[in-house]
Coordinates of C-alpha atoms and ligand atoms in Angstrom, one line a residue:
M1 CA 114.1 119.8 53.0
F2 CA 110.8 118.1 53.8
K3 CA 112.6 116.2 56.6
R4 CA 113.9 119.5 58.0
I5 CA 110.5 121.2 57.9
S6 CA 108.7 118.3 59.6
A7 CA 111.4 118.1 62.2
L8 CA 110.9 121.9 62.9
L9 CA 107.1 121.4 63.0
L10 CA 107.5 118.6 65.4
A11 CA 109.8 120.6 67.7
G12 CA 107.2 123.5 67.5
L13 CA 104.3 121.2 68.4
T14 CA 106.2 119.7 71.3
A15 CA 107.1 123.1 72.6
M16 CA 103.4 124.1 72.4
A17 CA 102.4 121.0 74.3
V18 CA 104.9 121.6 77.0
A19 CA 103.9 125.3 77.3
S20 CA 100.2 124.5 77.5
C21 CA 100.9 121.8 80.2
G22 CA 102.7 124.2 82.4
S23 CA 100.7 127.4 82.0
S24 CA 97.5 126.9 83.9
G25 CA 97.3 128.5 87.4
G26 CA 96.5 127.3 90.8
G27 CA 99.2 126.6 93.3
T28 CA 102.8 126.0 92.4
T29 CA 103.0 124.4 89.0
S30 CA 105.9 122.5 87.7
A31 CA 105.9 121.2 84.1
G32 CA 106.7 117.5 83.5
T33 CA 109.8 116.5 81.6
D34 CA 108.3 114.6 78.7
G35 CA 105.3 116.9 78.0
G36 CA 104.1 114.8 75.0
A37 CA 100.5 114.3 74.0
D38 CA 100.0 111.5 76.5
S39 CA 101.5 113.4 79.4
I40 CA 99.5 113.4 82.6
T41 CA 98.4 116.3 84.7
M42 CA 97.9 115.6 88.4
G43 CA 96.2 117.9 90.9
F44 CA 97.6 117.3 94.4
S45 CA 96.1 118.8 97.5
Q46 CA 98.6 118.6 100.4
V47 CA 97.5 118.9 104.1
G48 CA 100.0 121.7 104.9
A49 CA 103.5 122.1 106.2
E50 CA 102.9 121.2 109.8
S51 CA 105.9 118.8 110.4
G52 CA 109.2 117.6 109.1
W53 CA 107.3 114.5 107.8
R54 CA 105.1 116.7 105.7
T55 CA 108.0 118.7 104.2
A56 CA 109.7 115.5 103.2
N57 CA 106.5 114.2 101.8
T58 CA 105.9 117.3 99.7
K59 CA 109.5 117.1 98.3
S60 CA 109.0 113.4 97.5
V61 CA 105.8 114.1 95.6
Q62 CA 107.3 117.1 93.7
D63 CA 110.5 115.3 92.8
S64 CA 108.8 112.2 91.7
A65 CA 106.3 114.0 89.5
K66 CA 109.2 115.6 87.7
N67 CA 111.1 112.3 87.3
A68 CA 107.9 110.6 86.0
G69 CA 107.2 113.4 83.5
I70 CA 103.9 114.2 85.3
T71 CA 102.7 117.8 85.4
L72 CA 101.9 118.6 89.0
K73 CA 99.5 121.2 90.2
F74 CA 100.3 121.5 93.9
S75 CA 98.4 123.3 96.6
D76 CA 98.9 123.6 100.4
A77 CA 95.7 123.5 102.5
Q78 CA 97.2 124.9 105.7
Q79 CA 95.6 122.0 107.7
K80 CA 92.1 123.1 106.7
Q81 CA 89.5 120.8 105.1
E82 CA 87.7 123.7 103.4
N83 CA 90.9 124.6 101.5
Q84 CA 91.3 121.1 100.3
I85 CA 87.7 120.9 99.1
K86 CA 88.3 124.2 97.2
A87 CA 91.5 122.9 95.7
I88 CA 89.8 119.6 94.5
R89 CA 87.0 121.6 93.0
S90 CA 89.4 123.8 91.1
Y91 CA 91.3 120.6 89.8
I92 CA 87.9 119.3 88.6
Q93 CA 87.3 122.6 86.8
Q94 CA 90.7 122.5 85.2
K95 CA 90.0 118.9 84.0
V96 CA 93.2 117.4 85.4
D97 CA 93.8 113.7 84.5
V98 CA 94.0 112.6 88.1
I99 CA 93.6 114.0 91.6
A100 CA 95.6 112.9 94.6
F101 CA 95.2 114.2 98.1
S102 CA 96.1 113.6 101.7
P103 CA 92.9 114.2 103.6
V104 CA 93.5 116.3 106.7
V105 CA 90.6 114.6 108.5
E106 CA 88.7 111.4 107.8
S107 CA 85.1 112.6 107.5
G108 CA 83.2 114.9 105.2
W109 CA 84.5 114.0 101.7
D110 CA 81.6 112.3 100.0
T111 CA 80.2 115.3 98.2
V112 CA 83.4 116.5 96.6
L113 CA 84.6 113.0 95.8
K114 CA 81.2 112.4 94.0
E115 CA 81.8 115.5 92.0
A116 CA 85.2 114.2 90.8
Q117 CA 83.6 110.8 90.0
N118 CA 80.9 112.5 88.0
A119 CA 83.6 114.4 86.1
K120 CA 85.3 111.0 85.5
I121 CA 88.5 112.1 87.1
P122 CA 90.1 109.3 89.1
V123 CA 91.1 110.1 92.7
I124 CA 94.0 108.6 94.7
L125 CA 94.3 108.9 98.5
T126 CA 97.8 109.3 99.7
D127 CA 99.0 109.1 103.3
R128 CA 95.7 109.5 105.1
A129 CA 92.4 107.7 104.7
V130 CA 88.8 108.9 104.5
D131 CA 85.8 107.2 106.2
S132 CA 83.5 107.2 103.1
K133 CA 81.3 104.1 103.0
D134 CA 81.4 104.2 99.1
T135 CA 84.9 103.0 98.3
S136 CA 84.3 103.5 94.6
L137 CA 84.8 107.2 95.2
Y138 CA 88.6 106.6 95.0
K139 CA 90.8 104.2 93.1
T140 CA 93.3 103.3 95.7
F141 CA 94.8 104.4 99.1
L142 CA 98.6 104.5 99.4
G143 CA 100.0 105.0 102.8
S144 CA 101.0 103.6 106.2
D145 CA 99.1 101.4 108.6
F146 CA 98.7 103.8 111.5
V147 CA 97.0 101.3 113.8
E148 CA 100.0 99.1 113.4
E149 CA 102.3 102.0 114.2
G150 CA 100.3 102.6 117.4
K151 CA 100.6 99.0 118.3
K152 CA 104.4 99.0 117.8
A153 CA 104.6 102.0 120.2
G154 CA 102.6 100.1 122.8
Q155 CA 104.6 96.9 122.4
W156 CA 107.8 98.8 123.1
L157 CA 106.3 100.2 126.3
V158 CA 105.0 96.8 127.5
E159 CA 108.5 95.3 127.0
E160 CA 110.3 98.3 128.6
Y161 CA 108.2 98.0 131.8
K162 CA 107.8 94.3 131.9
D163 CA 109.7 93.9 135.3
T164 CA 107.6 96.4 137.3
K165 CA 104.2 96.2 138.8
D166 CA 104.1 99.9 139.7
P167 CA 101.7 102.1 137.9
V168 CA 103.0 103.7 134.7
N169 CA 101.6 107.1 134.1
I170 CA 101.4 108.1 130.4
V171 CA 100.6 111.4 128.8
E172 CA 99.6 111.4 125.1
L173 CA 100.0 114.1 122.5
Q174 CA 97.6 113.4 119.8
G175 CA 97.8 114.4 116.2
T176 CA 95.3 116.6 114.4
T177 CA 91.8 115.9 115.8
G178 CA 89.8 113.8 113.4
S179 CA 92.8 112.8 111.3
A180 CA 93.4 109.1 110.4
P181 CA 96.9 109.0 112.0
A182 CA 95.6 110.6 115.3
N183 CA 92.6 108.2 115.5
D184 CA 94.5 105.1 114.5
R185 CA 97.8 105.7 116.4
K186 CA 95.7 106.3 119.6
A187 CA 93.6 103.1 119.0
G188 CA 96.6 100.8 118.2
F189 CA 98.5 102.0 121.3
A190 CA 95.5 101.7 123.6
E191 CA 94.7 98.2 122.4
V192 CA 98.1 96.9 123.3
I193 CA 98.6 98.6 126.7
Q194 CA 95.1 97.9 128.0
A195 CA 96.1 94.3 128.5
D196 CA 97.9 95.5 131.7
P197 CA 96.0 97.9 134.1
K198 CA 99.3 99.3 135.5
F199 CA 99.4 101.4 132.3
K200 CA 97.3 104.5 132.7
I201 CA 96.8 107.3 130.2
V202 CA 96.5 110.2 132.7
A203 CA 96.2 113.0 130.1
S204 CA 95.6 113.1 126.4
Q205 CA 95.2 116.1 124.1
T206 CA 95.9 117.2 120.6
G207 CA 99.1 119.0 119.7
D208 CA 98.0 119.3 116.1
F209 CA 101.2 117.5 114.9
T210 CA 103.3 120.8 115.4
R211 CA 106.3 121.5 117.5
A212 CA 104.8 124.7 118.9
K213 CA 101.6 123.1 120.0
G214 CA 103.4 120.0 121.4
K215 CA 105.5 122.3 123.6
E216 CA 102.5 124.3 124.8
V217 CA 100.4 121.2 125.6
M218 CA 103.3 119.5 127.4
E219 CA 103.8 122.6 129.5
A220 CA 100.2 122.3 130.6
F221 CA 100.5 118.6 131.3
L222 CA 103.6 119.2 133.4
K223 CA 101.7 121.7 135.5
S224 CA 98.5 119.7 135.9
T225 CA 99.8 116.2 136.1
P226 CA 102.3 115.1 138.7
D227 CA 104.4 111.9 138.2
I228 CA 104.5 111.6 134.4
D229 CA 106.5 108.5 133.5
V230 CA 106.0 108.3 129.8
L231 CA 105.1 110.6 126.9
Y232 CA 103.6 109.1 123.8
A233 CA 103.6 111.7 121.0
H234 CA 101.9 110.8 117.7
N235 CA 104.7 112.5 115.8
D236 CA 108.4 113.5 116.2
D237 CA 107.7 117.2 116.0
M238 CA 105.3 117.3 118.9
G239 CA 107.8 115.1 120.8
L240 CA 110.6 117.6 120.0
G241 CA 108.4 120.5 121.3
A242 CA 107.6 118.6 124.4
I243 CA 111.3 118.0 125.1
E244 CA 111.8 121.8 125.3
A245 CA 108.9 121.9 127.8
I246 CA 110.4 119.0 129.9
E247 CA 113.8 120.6 130.0
G248 CA 112.2 124.0 130.8
A249 CA 110.6 122.3 133.8
G250 CA 114.0 121.1 135.0
K251 CA 113.5 117.4 134.1
V252 CA 115.6 115.1 131.8
P253 CA 113.8 113.9 128.7
G254 CA 114.5 110.2 128.0
K255 CA 115.3 109.6 131.7
D256 CA 112.8 111.3 134.0
I257 CA 110.2 111.0 131.3
K258 CA 110.5 108.3 128.7
I259 CA 109.4 109.4 125.2
I260 CA 108.0 107.4 122.3
T261 CA 107.2 109.1 119.0
V262 CA 106.2 108.2 115.4
D263 CA 107.8 109.3 112.1
A264 CA 111.6 109.0 112.3
V265 CA 112.5 112.3 110.6
K266 CA 116.1 113.5 111.0
D267 CA 115.5 115.8 114.0
G268 CA 113.6 113.0 115.7
M269 CA 116.4 110.5 115.0
Q270 CA 119.0 113.0 116.3
A271 CA 117.1 113.4 119.6
L272 CA 116.8 109.6 119.8
A273 CA 120.6 109.1 119.2
D274 CA 121.2 111.8 121.9
G275 CA 119.1 109.9 124.4
K276 CA 116.3 112.4 124.6
I277 CA 113.7 110.2 122.9
N278 CA 113.6 106.5 123.8
F279 CA 111.9 104.8 120.8
I280 CA 110.6 105.9 117.4
V281 CA 108.1 104.1 115.2
E282 CA 109.0 104.8 111.5
C283 CA 106.4 106.3 109.2
S284 CA 107.7 106.8 105.7
P285 CA 106.9 110.1 103.9
L286 CA 108.6 109.0 100.6
L287 CA 105.4 108.1 98.9
G288 CA 106.1 110.0 95.7
P289 CA 107.5 107.3 93.4
Q290 CA 104.7 104.8 94.2
L291 CA 102.1 107.6 93.8
M292 CA 103.3 108.4 90.3
D293 CA 103.3 104.8 89.3
L294 CA 99.7 104.4 90.5
A295 CA 98.6 107.6 88.8
K296 CA 99.9 106.4 85.4
K297 CA 98.0 103.2 85.8
V298 CA 94.7 104.6 86.9
V299 CA 94.8 107.2 84.1
K300 CA 95.3 104.3 81.6
G301 CA 92.3 102.6 83.2
E302 CA 94.4 99.7 84.5
Q303 CA 93.5 97.8 87.7
V304 CA 95.4 98.8 90.8
P305 CA 95.2 97.3 94.3
A306 CA 92.6 99.0 96.6
R307 CA 95.2 99.5 99.3
V308 CA 99.0 99.9 99.1
V309 CA 100.7 99.8 102.5
T310 CA 104.1 101.4 103.1
E311 CA 106.8 99.2 104.6
E312 CA 108.2 100.6 107.8
T313 CA 110.4 99.7 110.8
T314 CA 111.2 101.0 114.3
F315 CA 114.3 102.5 115.9
T316 CA 116.0 102.2 119.3
Q317 CA 118.6 104.7 120.5
E318 CA 121.5 102.4 119.3
Q319 CA 119.9 101.9 115.9
A320 CA 119.4 105.7 115.5
K321 CA 123.1 106.2 116.1
Q322 CA 123.9 103.8 113.3
V323 CA 121.6 105.1 110.6
L324 CA 121.6 108.8 111.4
S325 CA 124.3 109.9 108.9
T326 CA 122.5 108.3 106.0
R327 CA 119.0 109.5 106.9
Q328 CA 117.6 111.4 103.9
Y329 CA 115.0 113.5 105.6
Ligands
GYE401 O1 103.0 111.4 111.0 C1 102.8 113.7 110.9 C2 102.2 114.6 109.9 O2 99.8 111.9 108.0 C3 101.4 110.3 108.4 O3 101.1 113.8 109.4 C4 101.1 111.7 108.4 C5 101.3 112.5 109.6 C6 102.8 112.4 110.2 O4 102.0 115.9 110.2 O5 104.1 114.2 111.2

């Protein structure tokens, strides 16, 4: 009898704990699967839904939280820093156990990060970095090395044009202005190609990491800039938008204009396999599992590395054909 009562009591308490975990508002909330007394609540402020990369990243974070038994409070900032700051403040107010976010731009985070620190809530940066001098404001930064990605794009170009002395006119579609991937992919690429003066960036503008803006800006480039040899787009989506513009102008993408992009999402890989893109530098969005592991550790107060770099590769057209059918995102 006693055993039965205590079992019922335990079941009741567990149900209450699960309910209280999943009930508080703010963004889409999904309850964790273990829900016990030591379950963790994470507030996650996502950049937006601007690209295929971002969609895959969001899914990875949400699925991994579920698998790890972490209760996730998720919000989408629609590419606006002010929305991210609001979300972080609301997570502080709700006293979540850990805050993770992908900062849309690099600058302007010190005040809100200080607020989290004062509230003793650990912060994890995922995907994109901040330029805060005080690195004690966050526990770790998990994501790609964007400078390295830019260098890989540049190295392919140098190799591709190694037998010509003629000028190579490049147009560049930059990511979101002020974002770490836009700054770093630009810098890494420039560093490699500047070794040879035949490479000239003849136009460079932001396409905000979206397909629509990529198309619009490429249309403008095609009108204003004769003789474009190469397009370097900081992500697949802008490259895919630009392909529409190039075809609309009666040119053949991948032949008349060679195209290099970054990400390697499925649509990008399809265009690469089809010969419309020439080279893709991979940037993995599947950060969820590592993020959840790091979150568990920082909540327990364990030491974690200050920087966790994602492992990535590159793809040629032939390689894209081989892996396309097994590409997850
Ligand atoms: O490359 C782009 C996305 O921050 C690495 O953001 C991410 C970038 C990614 O919109 O497609």
